[in-house]
Coordinates of C-alpha atoms in Angstrom, one line a residue:
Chain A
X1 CA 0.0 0.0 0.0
X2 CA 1.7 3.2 -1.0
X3 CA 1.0 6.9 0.4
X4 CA -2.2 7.6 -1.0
X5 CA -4.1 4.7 0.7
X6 CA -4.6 2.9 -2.8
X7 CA -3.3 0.1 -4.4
X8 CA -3.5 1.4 -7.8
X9 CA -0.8 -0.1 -10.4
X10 CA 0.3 1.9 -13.2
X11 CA -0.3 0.9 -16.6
X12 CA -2.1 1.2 -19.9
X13 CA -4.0 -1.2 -20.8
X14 CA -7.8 -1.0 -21.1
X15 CA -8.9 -0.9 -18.2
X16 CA -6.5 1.5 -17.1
X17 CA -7.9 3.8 -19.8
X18 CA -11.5 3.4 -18.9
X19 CA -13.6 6.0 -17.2
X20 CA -13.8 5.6 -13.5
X21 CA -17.5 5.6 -13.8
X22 CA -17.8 3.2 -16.3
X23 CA -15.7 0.7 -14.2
X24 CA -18.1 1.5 -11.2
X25 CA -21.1 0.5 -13.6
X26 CA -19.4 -2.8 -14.5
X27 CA -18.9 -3.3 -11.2
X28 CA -22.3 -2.9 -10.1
X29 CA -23.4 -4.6 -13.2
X30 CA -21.1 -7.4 -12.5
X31 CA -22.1 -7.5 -8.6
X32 CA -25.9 -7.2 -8.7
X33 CA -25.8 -10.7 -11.6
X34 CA -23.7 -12.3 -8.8
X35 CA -26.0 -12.1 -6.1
X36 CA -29.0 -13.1 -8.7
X37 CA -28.3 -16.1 -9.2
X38 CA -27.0 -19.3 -7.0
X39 CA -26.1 -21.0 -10.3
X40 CA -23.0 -22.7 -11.4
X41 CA -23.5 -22.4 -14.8
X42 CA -23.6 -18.4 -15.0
X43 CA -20.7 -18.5 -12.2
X44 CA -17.9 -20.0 -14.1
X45 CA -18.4 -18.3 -17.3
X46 CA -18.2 -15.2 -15.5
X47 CA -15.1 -16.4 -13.5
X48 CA -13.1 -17.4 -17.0
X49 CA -14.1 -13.8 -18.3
X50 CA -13.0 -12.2 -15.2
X51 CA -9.5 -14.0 -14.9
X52 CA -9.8 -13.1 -18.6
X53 CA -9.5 -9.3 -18.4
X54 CA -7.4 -9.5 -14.9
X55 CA -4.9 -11.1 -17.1
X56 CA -5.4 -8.4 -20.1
X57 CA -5.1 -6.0 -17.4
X58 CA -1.5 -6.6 -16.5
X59 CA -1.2 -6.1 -13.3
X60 CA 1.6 -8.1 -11.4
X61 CA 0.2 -11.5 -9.7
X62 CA 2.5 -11.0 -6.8
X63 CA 0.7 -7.5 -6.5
X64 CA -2.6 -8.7 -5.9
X65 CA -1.8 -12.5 -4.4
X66 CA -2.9 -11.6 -0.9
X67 CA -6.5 -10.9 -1.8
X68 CA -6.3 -14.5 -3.8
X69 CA -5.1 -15.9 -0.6
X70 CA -8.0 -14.7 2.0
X71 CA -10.3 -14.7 -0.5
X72 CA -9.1 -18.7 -0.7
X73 CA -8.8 -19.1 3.0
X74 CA -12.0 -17.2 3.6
X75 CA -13.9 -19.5 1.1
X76 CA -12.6 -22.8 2.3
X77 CA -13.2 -21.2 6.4
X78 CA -16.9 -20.4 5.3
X79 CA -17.6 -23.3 3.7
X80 CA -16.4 -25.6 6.4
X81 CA -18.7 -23.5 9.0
X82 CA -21.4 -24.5 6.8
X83 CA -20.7 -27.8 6.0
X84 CA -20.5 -28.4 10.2
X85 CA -23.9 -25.8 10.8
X86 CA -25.9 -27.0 8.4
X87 CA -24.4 -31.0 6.8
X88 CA -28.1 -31.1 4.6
X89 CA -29.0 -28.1 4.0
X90 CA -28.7 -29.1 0.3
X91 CA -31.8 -31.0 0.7
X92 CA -34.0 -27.7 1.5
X93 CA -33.1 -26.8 -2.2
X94 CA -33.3 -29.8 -4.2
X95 CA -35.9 -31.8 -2.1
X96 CA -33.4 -35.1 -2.8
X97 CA -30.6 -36.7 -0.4
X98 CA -27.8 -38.5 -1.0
X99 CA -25.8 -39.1 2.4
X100 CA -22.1 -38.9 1.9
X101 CA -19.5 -38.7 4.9
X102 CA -21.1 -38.8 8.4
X103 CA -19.4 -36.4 11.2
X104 CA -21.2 -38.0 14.1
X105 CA -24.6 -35.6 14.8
X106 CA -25.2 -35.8 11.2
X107 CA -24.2 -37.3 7.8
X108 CA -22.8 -34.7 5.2
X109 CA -24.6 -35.1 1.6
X110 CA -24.0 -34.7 -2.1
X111 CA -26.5 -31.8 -2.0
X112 CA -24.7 -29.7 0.2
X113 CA -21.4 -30.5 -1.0
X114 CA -22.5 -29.6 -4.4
X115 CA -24.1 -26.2 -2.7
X116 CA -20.6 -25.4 -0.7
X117 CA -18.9 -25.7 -4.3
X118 CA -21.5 -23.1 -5.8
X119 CA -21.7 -20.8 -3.3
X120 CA -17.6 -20.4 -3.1
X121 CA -17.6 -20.2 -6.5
X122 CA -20.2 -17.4 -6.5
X123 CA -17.4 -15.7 -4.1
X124 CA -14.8 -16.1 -6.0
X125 CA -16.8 -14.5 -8.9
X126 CA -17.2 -11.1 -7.1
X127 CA -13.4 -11.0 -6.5
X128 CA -11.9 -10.2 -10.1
X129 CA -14.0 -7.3 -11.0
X130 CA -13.2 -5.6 -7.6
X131 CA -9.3 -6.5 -8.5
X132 CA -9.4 -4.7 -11.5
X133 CA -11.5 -1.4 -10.3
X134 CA -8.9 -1.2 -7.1
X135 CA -5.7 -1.5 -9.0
X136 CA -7.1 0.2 -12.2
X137 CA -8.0 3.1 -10.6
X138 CA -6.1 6.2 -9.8
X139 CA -7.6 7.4 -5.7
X140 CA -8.4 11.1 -7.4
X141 CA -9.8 9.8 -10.4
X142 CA -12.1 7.8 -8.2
X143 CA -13.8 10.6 -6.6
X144 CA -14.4 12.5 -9.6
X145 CA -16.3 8.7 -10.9
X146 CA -18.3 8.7 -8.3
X147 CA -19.5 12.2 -8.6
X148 CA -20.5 11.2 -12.8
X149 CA -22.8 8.5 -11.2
X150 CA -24.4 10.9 -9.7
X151 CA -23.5 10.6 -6.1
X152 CA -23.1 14.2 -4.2
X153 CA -19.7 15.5 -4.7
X154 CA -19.4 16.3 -1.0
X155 CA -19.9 12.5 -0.7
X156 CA -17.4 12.1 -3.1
X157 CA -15.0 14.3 -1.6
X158 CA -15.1 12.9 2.0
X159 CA -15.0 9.1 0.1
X160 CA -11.3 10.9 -1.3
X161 CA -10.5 11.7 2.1
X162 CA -11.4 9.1 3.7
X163 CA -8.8 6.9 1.2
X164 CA -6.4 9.8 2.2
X165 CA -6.5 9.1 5.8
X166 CA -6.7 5.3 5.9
X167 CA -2.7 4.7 5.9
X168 CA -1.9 7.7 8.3
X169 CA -4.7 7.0 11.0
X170 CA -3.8 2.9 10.5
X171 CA 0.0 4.0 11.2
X172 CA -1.2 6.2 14.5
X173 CA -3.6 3.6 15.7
X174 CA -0.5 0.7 15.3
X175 CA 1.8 3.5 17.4
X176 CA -0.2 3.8 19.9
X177 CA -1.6 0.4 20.5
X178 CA 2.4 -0.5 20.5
X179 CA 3.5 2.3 22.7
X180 CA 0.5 1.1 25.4
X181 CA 2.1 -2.9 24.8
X182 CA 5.3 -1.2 25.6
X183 CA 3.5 0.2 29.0
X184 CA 2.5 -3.6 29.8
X185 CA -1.4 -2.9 28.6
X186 CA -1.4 -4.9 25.6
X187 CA -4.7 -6.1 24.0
X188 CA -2.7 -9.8 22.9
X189 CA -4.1 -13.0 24.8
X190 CA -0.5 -12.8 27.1
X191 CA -2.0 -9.6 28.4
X192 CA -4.5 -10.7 31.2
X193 CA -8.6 -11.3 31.0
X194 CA -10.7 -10.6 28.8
X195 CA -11.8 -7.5 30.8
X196 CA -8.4 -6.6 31.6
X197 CA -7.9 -6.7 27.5
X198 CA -10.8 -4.6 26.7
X199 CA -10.0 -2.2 29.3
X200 CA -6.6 -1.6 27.7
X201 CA -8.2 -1.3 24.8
X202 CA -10.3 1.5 25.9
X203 CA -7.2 3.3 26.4
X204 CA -6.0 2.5 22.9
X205 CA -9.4 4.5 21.7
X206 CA -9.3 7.4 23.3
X207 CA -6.3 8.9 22.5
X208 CA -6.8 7.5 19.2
X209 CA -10.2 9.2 18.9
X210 CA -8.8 13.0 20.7
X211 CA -6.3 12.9 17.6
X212 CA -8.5 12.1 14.8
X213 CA -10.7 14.7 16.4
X214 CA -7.6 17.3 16.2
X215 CA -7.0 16.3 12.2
X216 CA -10.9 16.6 12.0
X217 CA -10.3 20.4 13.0
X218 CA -7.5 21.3 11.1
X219 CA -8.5 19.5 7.6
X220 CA -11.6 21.5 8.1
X221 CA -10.1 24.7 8.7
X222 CA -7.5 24.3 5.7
X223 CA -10.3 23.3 3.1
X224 CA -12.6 26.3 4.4
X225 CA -10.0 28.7 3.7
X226 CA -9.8 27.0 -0.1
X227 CA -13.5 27.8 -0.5
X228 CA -14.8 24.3 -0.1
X229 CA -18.6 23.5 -0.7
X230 CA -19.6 27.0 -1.7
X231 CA -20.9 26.2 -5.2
X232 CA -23.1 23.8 -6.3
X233 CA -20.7 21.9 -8.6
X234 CA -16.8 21.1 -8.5
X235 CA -14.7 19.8 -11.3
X236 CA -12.3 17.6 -10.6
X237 CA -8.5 17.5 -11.3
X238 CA -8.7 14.2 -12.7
X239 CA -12.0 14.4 -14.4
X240 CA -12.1 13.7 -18.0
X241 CA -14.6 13.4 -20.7
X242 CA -16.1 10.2 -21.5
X243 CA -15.0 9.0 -25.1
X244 CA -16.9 6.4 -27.1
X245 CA -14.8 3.5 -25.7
X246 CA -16.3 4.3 -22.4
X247 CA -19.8 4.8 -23.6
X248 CA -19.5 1.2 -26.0
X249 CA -18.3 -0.2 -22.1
X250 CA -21.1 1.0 -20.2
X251 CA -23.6 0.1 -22.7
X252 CA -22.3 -3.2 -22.9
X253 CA -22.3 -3.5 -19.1
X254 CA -26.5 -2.4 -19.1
X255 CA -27.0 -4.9 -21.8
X256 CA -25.6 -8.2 -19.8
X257 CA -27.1 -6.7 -16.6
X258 CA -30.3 -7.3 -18.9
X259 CA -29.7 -10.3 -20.1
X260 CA -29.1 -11.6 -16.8
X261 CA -32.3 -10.1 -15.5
X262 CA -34.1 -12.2 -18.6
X263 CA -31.7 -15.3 -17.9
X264 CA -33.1 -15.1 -14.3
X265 CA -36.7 -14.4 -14.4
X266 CA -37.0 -16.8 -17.9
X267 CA -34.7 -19.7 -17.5
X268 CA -32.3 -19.8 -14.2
X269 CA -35.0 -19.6 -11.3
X270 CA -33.3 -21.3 -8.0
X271 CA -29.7 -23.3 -7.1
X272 CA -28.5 -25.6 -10.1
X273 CA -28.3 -29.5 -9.2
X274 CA -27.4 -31.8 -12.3
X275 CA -27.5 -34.8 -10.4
X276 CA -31.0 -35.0 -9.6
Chain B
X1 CA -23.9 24.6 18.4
X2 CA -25.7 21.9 16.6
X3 CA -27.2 21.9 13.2
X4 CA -29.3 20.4 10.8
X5 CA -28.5 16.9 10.9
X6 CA -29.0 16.8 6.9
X7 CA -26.9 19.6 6.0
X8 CA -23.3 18.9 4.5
X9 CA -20.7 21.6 5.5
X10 CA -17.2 21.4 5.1
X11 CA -17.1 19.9 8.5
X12 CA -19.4 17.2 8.7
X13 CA -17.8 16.6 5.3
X14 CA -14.6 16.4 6.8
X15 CA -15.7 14.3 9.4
X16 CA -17.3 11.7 7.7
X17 CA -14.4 11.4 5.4
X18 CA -12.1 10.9 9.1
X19 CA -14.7 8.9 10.6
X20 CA -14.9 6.4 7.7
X21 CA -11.0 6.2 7.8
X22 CA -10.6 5.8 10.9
X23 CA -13.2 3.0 11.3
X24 CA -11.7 1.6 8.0
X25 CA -8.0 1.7 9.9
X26 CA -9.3 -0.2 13.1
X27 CA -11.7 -3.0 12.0
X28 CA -8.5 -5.5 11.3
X29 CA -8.1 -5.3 15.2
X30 CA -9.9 -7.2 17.8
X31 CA -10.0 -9.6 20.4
X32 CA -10.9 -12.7 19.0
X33 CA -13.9 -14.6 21.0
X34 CA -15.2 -17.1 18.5
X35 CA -15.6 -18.7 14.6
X36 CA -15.9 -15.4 12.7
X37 CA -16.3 -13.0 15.5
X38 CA -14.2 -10.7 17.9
X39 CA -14.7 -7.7 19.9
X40 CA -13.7 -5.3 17.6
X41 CA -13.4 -1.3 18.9
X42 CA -14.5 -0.1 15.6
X43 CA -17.9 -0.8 16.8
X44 CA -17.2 2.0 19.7
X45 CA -15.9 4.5 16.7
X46 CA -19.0 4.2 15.2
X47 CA -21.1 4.7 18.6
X48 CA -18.9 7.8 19.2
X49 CA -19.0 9.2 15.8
X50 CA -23.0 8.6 15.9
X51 CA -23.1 10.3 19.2
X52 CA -21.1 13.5 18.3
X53 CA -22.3 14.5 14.9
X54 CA -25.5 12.2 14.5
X55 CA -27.0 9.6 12.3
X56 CA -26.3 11.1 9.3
X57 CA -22.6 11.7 9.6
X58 CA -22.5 8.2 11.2
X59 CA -24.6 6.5 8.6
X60 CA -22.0 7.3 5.8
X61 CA -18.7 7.2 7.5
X62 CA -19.9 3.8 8.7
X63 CA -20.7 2.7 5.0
X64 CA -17.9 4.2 3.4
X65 CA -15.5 3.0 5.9
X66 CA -16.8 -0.5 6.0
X67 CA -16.6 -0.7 2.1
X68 CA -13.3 0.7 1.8
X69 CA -11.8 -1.8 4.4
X70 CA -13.5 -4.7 2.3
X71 CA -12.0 -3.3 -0.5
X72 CA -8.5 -2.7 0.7
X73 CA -8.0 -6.0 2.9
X74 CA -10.2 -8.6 1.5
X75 CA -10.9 -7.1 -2.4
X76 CA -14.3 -7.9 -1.8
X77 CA -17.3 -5.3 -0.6
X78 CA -19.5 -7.5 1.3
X79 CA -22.6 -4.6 1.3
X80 CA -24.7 -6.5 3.6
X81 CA -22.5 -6.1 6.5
X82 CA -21.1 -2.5 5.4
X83 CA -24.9 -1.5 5.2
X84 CA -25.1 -2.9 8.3
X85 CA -22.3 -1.0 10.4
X86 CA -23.8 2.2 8.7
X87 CA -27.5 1.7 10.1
X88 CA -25.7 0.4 13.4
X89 CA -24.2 4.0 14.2
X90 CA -27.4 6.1 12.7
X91 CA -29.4 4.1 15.3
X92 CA -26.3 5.0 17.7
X93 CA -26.3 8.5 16.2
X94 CA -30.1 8.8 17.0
X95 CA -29.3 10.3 20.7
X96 CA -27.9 13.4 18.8
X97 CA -31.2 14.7 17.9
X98 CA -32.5 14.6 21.8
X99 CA -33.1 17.3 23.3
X100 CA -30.2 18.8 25.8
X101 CA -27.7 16.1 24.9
X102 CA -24.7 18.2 23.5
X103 CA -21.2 16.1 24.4
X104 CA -19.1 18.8 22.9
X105 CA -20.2 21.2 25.2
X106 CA -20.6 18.9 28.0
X107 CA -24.5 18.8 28.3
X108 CA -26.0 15.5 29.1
X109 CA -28.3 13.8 31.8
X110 CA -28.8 10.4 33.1
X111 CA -31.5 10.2 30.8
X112 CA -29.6 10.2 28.0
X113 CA -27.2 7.7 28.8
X114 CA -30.3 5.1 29.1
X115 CA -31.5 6.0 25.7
X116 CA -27.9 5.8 23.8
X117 CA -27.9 2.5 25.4
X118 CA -31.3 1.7 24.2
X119 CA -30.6 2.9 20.8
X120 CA -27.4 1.5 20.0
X121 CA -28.7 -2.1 21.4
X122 CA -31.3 -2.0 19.4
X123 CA -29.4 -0.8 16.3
X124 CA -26.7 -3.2 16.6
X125 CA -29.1 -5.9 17.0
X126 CA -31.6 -4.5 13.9
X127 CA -28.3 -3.9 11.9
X128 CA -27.3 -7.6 12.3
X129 CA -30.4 -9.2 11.5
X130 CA -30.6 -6.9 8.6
X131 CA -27.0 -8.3 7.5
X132 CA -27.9 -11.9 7.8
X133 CA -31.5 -11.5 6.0
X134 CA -29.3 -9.7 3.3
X135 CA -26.3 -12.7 2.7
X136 CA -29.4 -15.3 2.8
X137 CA -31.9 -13.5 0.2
X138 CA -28.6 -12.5 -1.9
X139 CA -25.9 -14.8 -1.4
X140 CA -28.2 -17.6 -0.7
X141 CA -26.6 -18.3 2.4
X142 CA -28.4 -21.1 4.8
X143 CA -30.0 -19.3 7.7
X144 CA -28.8 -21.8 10.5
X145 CA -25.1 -20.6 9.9
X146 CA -26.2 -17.0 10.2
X147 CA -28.4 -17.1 13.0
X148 CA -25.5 -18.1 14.3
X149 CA -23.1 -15.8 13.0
X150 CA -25.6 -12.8 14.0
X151 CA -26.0 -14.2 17.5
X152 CA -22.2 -14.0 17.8
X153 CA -22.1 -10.8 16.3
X154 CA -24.5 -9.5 17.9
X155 CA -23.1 -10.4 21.7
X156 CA -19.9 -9.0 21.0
X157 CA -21.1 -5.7 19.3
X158 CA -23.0 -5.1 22.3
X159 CA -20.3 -5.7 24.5
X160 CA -17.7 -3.4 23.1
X161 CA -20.6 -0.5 23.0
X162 CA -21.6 -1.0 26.8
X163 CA -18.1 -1.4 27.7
X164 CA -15.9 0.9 25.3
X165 CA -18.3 3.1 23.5
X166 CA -20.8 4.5 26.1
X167 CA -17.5 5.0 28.6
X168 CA -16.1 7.2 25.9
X169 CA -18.9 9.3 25.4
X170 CA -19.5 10.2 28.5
X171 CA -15.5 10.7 29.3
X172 CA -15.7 13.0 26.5
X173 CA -18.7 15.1 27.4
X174 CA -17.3 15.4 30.7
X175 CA -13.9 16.4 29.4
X176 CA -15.7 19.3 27.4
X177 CA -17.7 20.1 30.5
X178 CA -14.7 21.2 32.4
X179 CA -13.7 23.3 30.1
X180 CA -16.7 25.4 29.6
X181 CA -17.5 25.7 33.0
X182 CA -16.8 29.3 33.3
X183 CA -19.0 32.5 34.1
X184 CA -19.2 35.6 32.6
X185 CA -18.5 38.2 34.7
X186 CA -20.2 41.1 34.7

């Protein structure tokens, strides 16, 4: 993570040239047919494309490895949880069951196997769009984005500062919790009870909180004396015009969004089971 | 001096943009307690956020720092849950608009403290369930797992509020009572 709180990778491939905004419609495009459908059959198309364009993109593996990893280790964590909450909830969707490994209180069956595998891959498929908005997308040019989409430029703005802040308050907040460890008040398990923990944690916040109140004051003070938030509109440093590439993007992201919609209400209803 | 809660100055700009950042920077820490689940002070950054510049202000630093933590540590937005920590601290942020309760100058009775109490239970709780109805209607999640997910959630939410959030408050209102406890004199 570098200065500005991003993790944006130079470049110039397409993506990298796309409008801010546009990226933020695929995203949402891309995002809202996820959480349609509990499908397998829309899921891994949509995963080859996405690893697809992540490769087009060109942004180092190594760069972007760590989100792969938790995104891995979350998947696998959550689908253990449910495999030991609920070993048949498969059966609630397809109405069959087909008992497979028994772990004592219950036998684990084919249905829920075969609903752990589609719902981690449904995770998965969120995961390379976000990639390629994050490390696509310049921190200023993202503000000025979200403004085209129509969201209030103050909202913008404090979105901008808010990805300004995030590596200097992280940095205090580490300081200080490793200044009070230095005092013996630690919040790690060597550090006493559970209420002795919290209680040292309290004293983590406060000082924490009186600083970020402080930077509150003067961030305020220094943006007033620009003339912040006295017109109606702002441009933006960043902003550009869209070109047709954009606009060709965006349509193209409304269009599947529809055909997903269709896909969905037409053909795809509920969770996929070819084995029935 | 308080104002509209709707209206967007510099400041509450400003503040949201700090609040969300500073929510974002502390949700990796916690005490771990459970599968999933550990007490977490960012919950008490939201309650004191709510509390000093109100529901509004704490509604959208909540969202927007939820979201850009997802973004930044896991690549992944999960919205349920970020919608979920911004309706948590507009419940929390609710005891701005009573009457006489003003930490930054140091006014506030018993009274209040019971309702902030009252309103960020209930918000946490509401905010949860809201979460787990949204992963099981979207991400077609079973509901056993997150009833017990929320449940979890839930106990340790409230814990860090009763014991970190409402504590800080109240320290800070009494802090800023100190200070303007002086008379003019004629």
């Amino acid at each position: 993570m570098n200065r500005t709180g991003s993790l944006y990778v130079t470049g110039s491939s397409l993506f990298h040239r796309l409008d801010g905004a546009v990226k933020l419609v695929l995203f949402m495009a891309w995002t809202v047919m996820t959480y349609m459908f509990l499908d397998l059959r829309v899921f891994v198309p949509m995963l080859a494309v996405g690893i697809v364009l992540l490769i087009t993109a060109g942004i180092p593996f190594k760069r972007m490895a760590f989100l792969f990893w938790l995104m891995i280790i979350f998947t696998v964590l959550n689908a253990i949880f449910i495999l030991l909450i609920t070993p048949t909830f498969g059966t609630r969707l397809t109405g069959t069951d087909t008992p497979v490994i028994p772990v004592g209180y219950n036998t684990i069956n084919a249905e829920t196997l075969f609903y752990v595998l589609t719902l981690s891959a449904k995770y998965l498929t969120l995961l390379p769009i976000s990639i390629l908005c994050i490390f696509t997308t310049q921190p200023s040019a993202f503000a000025s984005s979200l403004n085209r989409i129509g969201i209030p430029y103050k909202i913008a703005y404090a979105v901008s500062i808010a990805l300004r802040y995030i590596p200097d308050l992280t940095e205090e907040f580490r300081s200080t919790l490793n200044s009070m460890q230095a005092r013996g008040m630690g919040i790690s398990k060597e550090d006493g009870s559970i209420k002795q923990r919290l209680r040292n944690l309290a004293a983590v916040v406060v000082p924490v909180l009186q600083s970020a109140l402080h930077r509150i004051d003067s961030v305020t003070n220094a943006m007033e004396l620009r003339g912040f938030g006295t017109q109606k509109k702002r441009s933006w440093y960043s902003g550009k015009d869209m070109e047709p590439m954009d606009w060709t993007f965006a349509v193209l992201a409304l269009v599947l969004l529809g055909v997903g919609i269709w896909l969905k209400v037409a053909m795809l209803k509920g969770f996929w089971y070819p084995f029935s | 001096m308080k104002k509209s809660i709707f209206q967007l100055n510099t400041r509450t700009v400003v503040t949201i943009g700090i609040g969300a950042a500073l929510y974002g920077a502390t949700s990796f820490i916690g005490i771990p307690v459970g599968p999933d689940t550990s007490l977490r002070p960012a919950i008490a950054l939201l309650a004191i956020f709510g509390a000093l510049f109100g529901p509004v202000v704490g509604f959208i630093a909540g969202l927007i720092g939820h979201v850009l933590n997802d973004v930044l540590t896991s690549g992944t937005v999960w919205w349920g849950w970020a919608l979920g920590s911004g309706i948590t601290a507009a419940f929390m942020g609710l005891i701005y608009v009573s009457k006489g309760f003003d930490p930054q100058n140091g006014a506030y009775k018993g009274k209040h403290i019971g309702l902030f109490i009252f309103y960020g239970i209930v918000g946490i709780i509401l905010s949860l369930l809201f979460s787990g109805w949204f992963d099981i209607a979207f991400m077609g999640e079973p509901s056993d797992k997150l009833v017990v997910q929320v449940t979890a959630a839930s106990i340790s939410n409230i814990i860090v509020f009763l014991v970190l959030g409402v504590p800080a408050v109240i320290g800070f209102a009494r802090r800023n009572a100190k200070v303007s406890n002086l008379s003019v004199n004629e």
